Coordinates of C-alpha atoms in Angstrom, one line a residue:
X1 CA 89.8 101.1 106.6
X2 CA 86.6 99.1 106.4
X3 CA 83.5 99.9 104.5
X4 CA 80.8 101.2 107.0
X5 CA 77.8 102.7 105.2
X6 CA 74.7 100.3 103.8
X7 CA 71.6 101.1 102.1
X8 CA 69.3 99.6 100.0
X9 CA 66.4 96.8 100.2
X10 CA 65.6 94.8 103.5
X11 CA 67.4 91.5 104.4
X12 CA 64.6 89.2 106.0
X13 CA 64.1 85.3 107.1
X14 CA 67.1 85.5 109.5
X15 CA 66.0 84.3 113.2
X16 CA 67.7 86.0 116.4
X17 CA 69.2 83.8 119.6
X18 CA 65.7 82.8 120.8
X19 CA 64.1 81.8 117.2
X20 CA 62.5 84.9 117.0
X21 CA 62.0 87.0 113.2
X22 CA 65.5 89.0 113.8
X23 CA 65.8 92.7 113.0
X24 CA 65.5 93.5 109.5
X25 CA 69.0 93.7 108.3
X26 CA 69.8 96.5 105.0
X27 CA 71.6 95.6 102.3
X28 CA 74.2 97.9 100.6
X29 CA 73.1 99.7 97.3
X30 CA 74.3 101.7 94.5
X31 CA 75.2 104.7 95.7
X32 CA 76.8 106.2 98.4
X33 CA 77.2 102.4 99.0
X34 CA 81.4 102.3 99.6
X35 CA 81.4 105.1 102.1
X36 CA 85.0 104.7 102.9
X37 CA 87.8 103.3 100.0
X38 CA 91.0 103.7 101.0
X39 CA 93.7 105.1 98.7
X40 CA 96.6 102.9 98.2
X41 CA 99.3 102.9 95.6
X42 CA 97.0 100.9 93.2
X43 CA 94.2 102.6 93.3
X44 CA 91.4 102.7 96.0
X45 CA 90.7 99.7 98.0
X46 CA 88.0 98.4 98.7
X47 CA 87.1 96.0 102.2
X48 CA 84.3 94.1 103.1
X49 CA 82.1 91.4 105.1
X50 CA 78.9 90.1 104.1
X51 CA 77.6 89.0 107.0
X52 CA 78.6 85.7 108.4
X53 CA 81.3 85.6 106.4
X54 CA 79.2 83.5 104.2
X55 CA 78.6 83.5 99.9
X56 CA 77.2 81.5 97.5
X57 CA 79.5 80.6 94.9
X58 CA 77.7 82.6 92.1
X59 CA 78.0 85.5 94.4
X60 CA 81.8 84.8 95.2
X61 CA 82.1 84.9 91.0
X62 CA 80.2 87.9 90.9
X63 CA 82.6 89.8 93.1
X64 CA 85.5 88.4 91.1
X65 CA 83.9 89.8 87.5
X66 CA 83.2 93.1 89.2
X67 CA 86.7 93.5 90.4
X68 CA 88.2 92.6 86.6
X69 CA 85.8 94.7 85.3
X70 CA 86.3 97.7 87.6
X71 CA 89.3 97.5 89.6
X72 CA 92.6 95.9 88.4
X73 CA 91.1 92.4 88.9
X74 CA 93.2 91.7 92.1
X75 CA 91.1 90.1 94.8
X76 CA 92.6 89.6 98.4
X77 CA 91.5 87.7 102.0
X78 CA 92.9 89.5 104.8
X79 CA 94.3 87.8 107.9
X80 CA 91.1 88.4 109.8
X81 CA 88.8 86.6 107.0
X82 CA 88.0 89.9 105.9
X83 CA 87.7 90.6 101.2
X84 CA 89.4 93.5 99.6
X85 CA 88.9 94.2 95.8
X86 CA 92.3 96.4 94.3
X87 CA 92.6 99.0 91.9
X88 CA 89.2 100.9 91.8
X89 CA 89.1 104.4 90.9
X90 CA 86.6 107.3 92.1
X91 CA 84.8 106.7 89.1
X92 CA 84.3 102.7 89.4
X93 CA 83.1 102.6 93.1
X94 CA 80.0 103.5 92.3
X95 CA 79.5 100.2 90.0
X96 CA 81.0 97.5 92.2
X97 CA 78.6 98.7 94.4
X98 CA 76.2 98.2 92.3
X99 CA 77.2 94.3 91.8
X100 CA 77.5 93.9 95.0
X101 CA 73.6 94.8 95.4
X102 CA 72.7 93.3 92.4
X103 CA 74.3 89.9 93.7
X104 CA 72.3 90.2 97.2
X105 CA 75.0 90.2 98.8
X106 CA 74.5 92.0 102.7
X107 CA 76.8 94.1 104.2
X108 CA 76.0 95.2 107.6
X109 CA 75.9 98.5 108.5
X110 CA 78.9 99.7 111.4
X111 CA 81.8 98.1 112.4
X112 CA 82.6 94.4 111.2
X113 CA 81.7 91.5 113.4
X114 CA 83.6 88.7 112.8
X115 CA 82.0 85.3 113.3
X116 CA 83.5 81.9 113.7
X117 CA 83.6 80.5 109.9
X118 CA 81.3 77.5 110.2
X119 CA 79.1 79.2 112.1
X120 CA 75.6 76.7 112.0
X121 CA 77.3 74.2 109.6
X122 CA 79.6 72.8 113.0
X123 CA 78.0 70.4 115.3
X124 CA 81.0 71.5 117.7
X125 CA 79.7 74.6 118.0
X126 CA 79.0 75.9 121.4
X127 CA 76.3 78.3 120.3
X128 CA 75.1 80.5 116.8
X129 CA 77.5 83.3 116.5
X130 CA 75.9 84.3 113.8
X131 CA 72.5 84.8 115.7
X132 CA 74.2 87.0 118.5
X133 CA 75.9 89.0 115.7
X134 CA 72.1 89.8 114.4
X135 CA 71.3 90.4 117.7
X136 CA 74.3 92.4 118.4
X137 CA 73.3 94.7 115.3
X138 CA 69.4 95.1 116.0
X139 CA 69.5 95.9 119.7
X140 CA 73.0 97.7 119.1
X141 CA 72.2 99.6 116.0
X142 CA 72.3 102.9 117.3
X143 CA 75.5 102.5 119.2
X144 CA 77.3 101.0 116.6
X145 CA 76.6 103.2 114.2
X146 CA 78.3 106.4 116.5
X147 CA 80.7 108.4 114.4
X148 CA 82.6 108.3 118.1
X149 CA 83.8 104.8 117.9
X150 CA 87.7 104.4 116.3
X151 CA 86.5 103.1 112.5
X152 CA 89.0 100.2 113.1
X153 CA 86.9 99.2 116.2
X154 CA 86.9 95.4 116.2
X155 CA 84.5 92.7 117.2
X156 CA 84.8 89.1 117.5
X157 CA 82.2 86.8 118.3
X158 CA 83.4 83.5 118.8
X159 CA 81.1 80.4 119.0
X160 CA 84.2 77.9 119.2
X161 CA 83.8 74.4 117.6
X162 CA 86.6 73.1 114.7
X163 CA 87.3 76.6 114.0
X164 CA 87.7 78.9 116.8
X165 CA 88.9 82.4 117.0
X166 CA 90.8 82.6 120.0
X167 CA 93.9 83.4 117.8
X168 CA 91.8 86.6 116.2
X169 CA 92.7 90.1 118.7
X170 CA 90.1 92.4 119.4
X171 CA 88.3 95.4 121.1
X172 CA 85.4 93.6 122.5
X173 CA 85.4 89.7 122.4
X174 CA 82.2 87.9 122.9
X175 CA 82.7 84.2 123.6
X176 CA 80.6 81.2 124.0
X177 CA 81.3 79.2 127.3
X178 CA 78.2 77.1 127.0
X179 CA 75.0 77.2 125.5
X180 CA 73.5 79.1 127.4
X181 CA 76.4 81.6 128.5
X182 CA 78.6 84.2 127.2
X183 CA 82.1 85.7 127.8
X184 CA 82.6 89.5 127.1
X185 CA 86.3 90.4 127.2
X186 CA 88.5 93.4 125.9
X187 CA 91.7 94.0 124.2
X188 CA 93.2 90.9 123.2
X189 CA 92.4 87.4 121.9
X190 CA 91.7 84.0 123.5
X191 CA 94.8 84.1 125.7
X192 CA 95.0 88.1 126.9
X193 CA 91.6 89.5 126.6
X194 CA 90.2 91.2 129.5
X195 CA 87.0 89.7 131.0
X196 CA 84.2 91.5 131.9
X197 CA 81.2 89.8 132.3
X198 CA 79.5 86.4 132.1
X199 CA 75.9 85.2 131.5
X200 CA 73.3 84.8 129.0
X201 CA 72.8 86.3 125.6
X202 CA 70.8 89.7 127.1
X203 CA 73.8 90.3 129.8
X204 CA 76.3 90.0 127.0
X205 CA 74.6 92.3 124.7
X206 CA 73.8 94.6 127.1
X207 CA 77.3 94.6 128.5
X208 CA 78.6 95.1 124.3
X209 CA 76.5 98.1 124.9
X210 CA 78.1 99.7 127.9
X211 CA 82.0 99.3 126.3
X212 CA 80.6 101.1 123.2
X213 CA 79.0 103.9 125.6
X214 CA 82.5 104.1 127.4
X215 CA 84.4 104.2 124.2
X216 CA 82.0 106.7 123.0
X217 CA 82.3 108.8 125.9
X218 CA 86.1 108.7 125.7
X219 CA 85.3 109.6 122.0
X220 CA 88.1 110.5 118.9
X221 CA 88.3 107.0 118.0
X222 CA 89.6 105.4 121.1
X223 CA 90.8 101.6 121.3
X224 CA 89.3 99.3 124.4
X225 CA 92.6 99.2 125.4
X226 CA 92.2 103.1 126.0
X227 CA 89.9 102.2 128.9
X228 CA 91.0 102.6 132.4
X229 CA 90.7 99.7 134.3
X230 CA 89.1 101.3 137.7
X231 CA 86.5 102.9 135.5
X232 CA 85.7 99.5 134.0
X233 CA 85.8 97.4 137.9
X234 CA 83.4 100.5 139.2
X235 CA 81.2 99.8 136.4
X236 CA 81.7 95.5 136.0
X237 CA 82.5 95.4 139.6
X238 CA 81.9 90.8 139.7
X239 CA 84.9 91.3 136.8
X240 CA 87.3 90.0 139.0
X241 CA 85.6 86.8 139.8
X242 CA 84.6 85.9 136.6
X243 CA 85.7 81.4 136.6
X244 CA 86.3 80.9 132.8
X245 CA 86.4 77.5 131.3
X246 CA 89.7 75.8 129.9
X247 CA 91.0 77.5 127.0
X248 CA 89.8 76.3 123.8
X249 CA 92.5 75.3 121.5
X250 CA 91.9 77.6 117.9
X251 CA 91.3 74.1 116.2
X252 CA 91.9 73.0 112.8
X253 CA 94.3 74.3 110.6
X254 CA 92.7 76.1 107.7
X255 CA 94.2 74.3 104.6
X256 CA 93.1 71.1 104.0
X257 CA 90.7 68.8 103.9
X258 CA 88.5 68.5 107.1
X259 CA 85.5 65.9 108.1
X260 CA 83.5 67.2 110.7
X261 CA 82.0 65.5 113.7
X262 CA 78.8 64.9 111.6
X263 CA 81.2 63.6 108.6
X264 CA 80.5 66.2 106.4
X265 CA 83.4 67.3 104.6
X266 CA 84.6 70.6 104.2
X267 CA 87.9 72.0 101.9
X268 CA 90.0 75.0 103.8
X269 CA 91.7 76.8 100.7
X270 CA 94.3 79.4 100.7
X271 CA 95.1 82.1 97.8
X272 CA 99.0 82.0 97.6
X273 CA 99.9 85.0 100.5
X274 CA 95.9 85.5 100.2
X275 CA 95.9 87.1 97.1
X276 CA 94.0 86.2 93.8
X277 CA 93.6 86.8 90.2
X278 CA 89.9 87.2 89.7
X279 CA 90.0 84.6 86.3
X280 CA 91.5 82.0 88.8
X281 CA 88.9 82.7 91.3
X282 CA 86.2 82.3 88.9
X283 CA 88.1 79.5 87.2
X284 CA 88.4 77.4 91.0
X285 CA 84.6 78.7 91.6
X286 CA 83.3 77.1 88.5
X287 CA 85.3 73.9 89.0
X288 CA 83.6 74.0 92.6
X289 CA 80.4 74.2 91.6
X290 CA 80.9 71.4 89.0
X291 CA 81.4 69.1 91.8
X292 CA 78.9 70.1 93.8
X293 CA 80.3 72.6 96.3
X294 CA 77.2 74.8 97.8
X295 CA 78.7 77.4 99.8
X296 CA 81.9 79.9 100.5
X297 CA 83.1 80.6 104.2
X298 CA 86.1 83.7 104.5
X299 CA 87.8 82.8 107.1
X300 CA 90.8 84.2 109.4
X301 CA 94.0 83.2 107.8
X302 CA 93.6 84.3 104.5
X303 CA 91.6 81.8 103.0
X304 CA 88.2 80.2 102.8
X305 CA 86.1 77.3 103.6
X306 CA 84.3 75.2 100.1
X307 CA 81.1 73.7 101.7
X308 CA 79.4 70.6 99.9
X309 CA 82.1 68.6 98.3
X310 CA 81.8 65.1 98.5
X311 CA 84.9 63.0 99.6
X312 CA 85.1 61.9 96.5
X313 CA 85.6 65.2 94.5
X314 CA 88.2 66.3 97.3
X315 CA 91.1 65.2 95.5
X316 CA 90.9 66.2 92.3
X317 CA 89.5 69.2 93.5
X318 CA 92.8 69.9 95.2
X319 CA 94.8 69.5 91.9
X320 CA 93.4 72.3 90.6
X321 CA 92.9 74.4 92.9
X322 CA 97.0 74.3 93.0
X323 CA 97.1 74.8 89.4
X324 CA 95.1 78.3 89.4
X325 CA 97.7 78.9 92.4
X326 CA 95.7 78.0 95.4
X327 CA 97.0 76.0 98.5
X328 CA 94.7 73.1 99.7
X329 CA 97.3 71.1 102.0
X330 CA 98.6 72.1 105.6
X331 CA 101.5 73.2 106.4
X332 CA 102.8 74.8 103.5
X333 CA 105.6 77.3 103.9
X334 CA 103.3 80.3 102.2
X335 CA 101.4 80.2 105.3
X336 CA 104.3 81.6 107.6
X337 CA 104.8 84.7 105.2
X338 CA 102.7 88.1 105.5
X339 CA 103.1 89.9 102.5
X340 CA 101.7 93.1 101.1
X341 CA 100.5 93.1 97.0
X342 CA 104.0 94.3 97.0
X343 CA 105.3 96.5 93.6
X344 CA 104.3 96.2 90.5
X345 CA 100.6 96.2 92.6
X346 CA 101.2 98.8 94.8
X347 CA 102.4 102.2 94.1
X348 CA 104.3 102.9 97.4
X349 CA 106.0 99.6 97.6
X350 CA 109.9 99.1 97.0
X351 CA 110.0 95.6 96.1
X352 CA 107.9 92.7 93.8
X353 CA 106.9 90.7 97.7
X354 CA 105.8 88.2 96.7
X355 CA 108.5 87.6 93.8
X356 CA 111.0 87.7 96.8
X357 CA 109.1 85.3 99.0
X358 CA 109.3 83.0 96.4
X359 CA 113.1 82.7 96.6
X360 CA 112.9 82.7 100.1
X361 CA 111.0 79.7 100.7
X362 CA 113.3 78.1 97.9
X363 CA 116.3 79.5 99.1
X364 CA 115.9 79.4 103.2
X365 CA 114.4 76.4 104.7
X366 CA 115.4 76.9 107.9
X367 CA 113.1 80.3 108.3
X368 CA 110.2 78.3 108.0
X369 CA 109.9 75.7 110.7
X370 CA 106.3 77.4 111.7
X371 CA 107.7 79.5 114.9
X372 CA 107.2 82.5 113.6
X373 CA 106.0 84.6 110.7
X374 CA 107.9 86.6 107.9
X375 CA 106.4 89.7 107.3
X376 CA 107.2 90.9 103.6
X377 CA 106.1 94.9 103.7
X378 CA 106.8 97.0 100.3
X379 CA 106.7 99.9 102.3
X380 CA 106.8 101.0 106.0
X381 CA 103.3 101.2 106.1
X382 CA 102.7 97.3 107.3
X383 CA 99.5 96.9 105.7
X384 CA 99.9 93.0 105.1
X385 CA 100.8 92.7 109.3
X386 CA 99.6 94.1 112.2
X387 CA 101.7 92.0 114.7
X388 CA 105.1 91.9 115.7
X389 CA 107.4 89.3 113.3
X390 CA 110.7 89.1 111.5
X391 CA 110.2 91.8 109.1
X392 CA 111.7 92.7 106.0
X393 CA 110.6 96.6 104.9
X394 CA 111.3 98.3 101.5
X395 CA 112.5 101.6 101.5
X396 CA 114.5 103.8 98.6
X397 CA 117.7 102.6 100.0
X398 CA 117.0 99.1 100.1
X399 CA 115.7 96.8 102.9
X400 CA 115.2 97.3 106.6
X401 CA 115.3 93.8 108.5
X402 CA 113.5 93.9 112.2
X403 CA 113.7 91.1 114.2
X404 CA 110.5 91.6 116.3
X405 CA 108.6 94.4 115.0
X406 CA 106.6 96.3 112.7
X407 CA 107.3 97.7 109.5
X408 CA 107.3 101.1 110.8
X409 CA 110.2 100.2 113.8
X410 CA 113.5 101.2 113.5
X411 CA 115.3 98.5 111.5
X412 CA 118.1 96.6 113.5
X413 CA 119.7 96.3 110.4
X414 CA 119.6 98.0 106.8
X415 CA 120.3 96.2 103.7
X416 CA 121.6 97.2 100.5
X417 CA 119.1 96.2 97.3
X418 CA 121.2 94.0 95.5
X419 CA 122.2 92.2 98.4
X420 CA 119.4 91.3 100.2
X421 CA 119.4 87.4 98.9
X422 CA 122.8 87.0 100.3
X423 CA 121.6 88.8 103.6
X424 CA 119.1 86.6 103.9
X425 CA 120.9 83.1 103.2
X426 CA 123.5 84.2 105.7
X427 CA 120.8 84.7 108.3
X428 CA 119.1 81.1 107.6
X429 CA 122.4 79.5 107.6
X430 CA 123.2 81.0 110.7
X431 CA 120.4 79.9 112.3
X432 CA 120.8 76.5 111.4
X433 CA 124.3 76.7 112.7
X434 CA 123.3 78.1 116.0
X435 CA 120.5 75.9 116.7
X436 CA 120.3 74.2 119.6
X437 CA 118.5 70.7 120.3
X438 CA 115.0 71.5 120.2
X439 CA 115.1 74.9 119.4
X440 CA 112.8 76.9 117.0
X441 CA 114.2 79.9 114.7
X442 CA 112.1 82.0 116.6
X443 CA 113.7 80.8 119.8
X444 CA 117.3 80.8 118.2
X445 CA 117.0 84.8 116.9
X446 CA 115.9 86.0 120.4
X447 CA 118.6 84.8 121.6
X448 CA 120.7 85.9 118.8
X449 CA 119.7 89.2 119.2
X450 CA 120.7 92.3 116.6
X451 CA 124.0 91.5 117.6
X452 CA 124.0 88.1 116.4
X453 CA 122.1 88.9 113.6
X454 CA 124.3 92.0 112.8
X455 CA 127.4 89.6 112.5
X456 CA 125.9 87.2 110.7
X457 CA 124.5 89.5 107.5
X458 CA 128.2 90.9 107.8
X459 CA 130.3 87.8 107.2
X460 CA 131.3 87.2 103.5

């Protein structure tokens, strides 16, 4: 559940699509500022997106002291790019909300946009997501601010460059096909979205604005894909003959260094399964800042973008950034695991996650071959992974293992607690026994099947 309500003192100086003084934007304030927490087992939780996905480093610190001083000091980045603070109680939202005012830190009223990460920092860029997302919310405002529209409603605007977001699902995709022209699509990501219309930056606003009408008009918190399709061709009826351009690739990985096209250098870093102590934050932060780092990017993937470095500072930079448990290199194994803060963290989980994943990576090579993604889930709630993957659920009995599902499917096979390490060194070792030339463990468990599977936990 996202954070939807800000008050407080203007946001000005921002320029909309055409150059022109943009809407004034409201910042969040004391109080009611965090409309909506969410109760977990670890206290309420807290999400959200300044705008652009962008922070200054003090303000990134800031956040971190405010969730040590008022939450349990766990900081997380959500799959979408999105921050979570952990452990507040009814009495401490009130404060964080205060920091996060005090800071300057804007948070958009309605439902999160989510831009592409380097967003007017990326000479790649097709066009400013970030200006179409203020123009989005100042010719918008009223429609995205309807109590009628699902509070999980999701919008992606995509300006492509180094960093796309053609892997990021959503309700209403906006998309830039060239500089002058944009692609509204529904339900879906790069690949599956829906396309709608095609033109410049007043069509696609004005086109946002009919999908929110409809979705209004269908009303108790509908999805777009809860729009049928004639009602969408009588009312988009060039739909069908929209010509798109090649699909964009989603570009870089996000750990690492990179060297943009203008050879600025920019450091993609990863909190271990995208959770963080706040003193290592604030530990990495200052470090950062020491060697000239100027900005922060969230981005999708559970991580975040350092902007400023030098090439020089990169290295050593990455040294300790992995010793206050950060990844900085591609590729690593963590990055194929989902897991949720897990117990000891979270109240309704049945296992320490990430403890487990742990012994997983060190135990079962063969799961991690970057094919697919292992979804750790305390709980059958699936909070860490909205997708289908190889999941591995807690429950009071033990472990529930689905093969291509979500936490809350019907396991194709339950595991006892004290054998799940076992289970899960007979299903690697499997795997690499079935393999064929070629093949990825994804490939080989499809065509394993439960059956396969099934005999494979079962043999001593």
């Amino acid at each position: 559940m996202s954070i939807r309500a800000a008050k407080a003192s203007d946001r000005t100086g921002e320029a909309d699509l055409h150059g022109r003084p943009a809407a004034k934007m409201r910042r969040r304030g004391a109080c009611p500022a965090l409309a909506a927490p969410m109760q977990t087992g670890d206290g309420l939780l807290v999400r959200l997106r300044p705008v652009g996905g962008a922070l200054t480093l003090s303000q990134f610190a800031n956040l971190a002291r405010s969730a040590a001083a008022h939450g349990n000091g766990i900081l997380e980045i959500t799959a979408r790019g999105n921050l979570q603070i952990r452990g507040l109680r009814a009495e401490t939202v009130g404060q964080v909300a205060a920091d996060i005012d005090a800071a300057g830190i804007t948070v958009p009223d309605g439902p999160v946009i989510e831009t592409s990460p380097l967003h007017g920092i990326d000479p790649e860029e097709i066009s400013d997501p970030a200006a179409m997302e203020m123009a989005l919310r100042s010719t918008l405002r009223d429609q995205l601010a309807s109590p009628q529209l699902a509070p999980k409603l999701s919008l992606v605007v995509d300006g492509g460059g180094s960093f796309g977001l053609s892997a990021l699902s959503a309700d209403i995709r906006v998309v830039a096909q060239s500089h002058t022209d944009w692609l509204v699509a529904i339900n879906g990501d790069g690949e599956t979205a829906m396309p709608i219309a095609i033109g410049p930056p007043e069509a696609a606003i004005s086109t946002v604005g009919e999908i929110l009408s409809l979705l209004a008009i269908l009303g108790q918190g509908r999805r777009a894909r809860g729009i049928d399709p004639a009602l969408l061709r009588a009312r988009f009826p060039a739909m069908d003959g929209i010509q798109l351009n090649p699909s964009r690739a989603a570009g870089m990985p996000l750990a690492g260094s990179h060297r943009l096209a203008d050879g600025k250098i920019i450091l993609g870093v990863r909190p271990e399964f995208g959770q963080m102590r706040a003193s290592d934050l604030i530990a990495l932060l200052d470090l950062a800042k020491a060697r000239g780092a100027t900005a922060i990017r969230l981005a999708p993937g559970r991580g975040f973008f350092l902007i400023g470095l030098s090439a020089d500072t990169v290295p050593a930079m990455q040294v300790a950034a992995g010793g206050h448990g950060f990844s900085t290199q591609p590729g690593e194994n963590t990055e194929y695991i989902a897991a949720c803060a897990g117990a000891g963290a979270c109240g309704s989980a049945f296992y320490e996650t990430r403890t487990l994943a742990r012994r997983l990576i060190a135990a079962t090579p063969a799961l991690f071959d970057g094919s697919l993604t292992l979804h750790l889930s305390g709980c059958a709630k699936g909070c860490a992974h909205a997708r289908p993957a190889l999941t591995l659920t807690g429950s009071a009995e033990g472990y529930g293992l689905i093969l291509n599902g979500l936490a809350a499917d019907q396991p194709d096979e339950r595991i006892a607690g004290g054998r799940i390490d076992f289970a899960i060194e007979r299903l690697a070792r499997s795997i690499e026994d079935n393999k064929d030339a070629g093949e990825s463990t994804a490939a080989c468990l499809t065509r394993l099947g439960a059956t396969g599977v099934s005999k494979a936990l079962r043999q001593e």
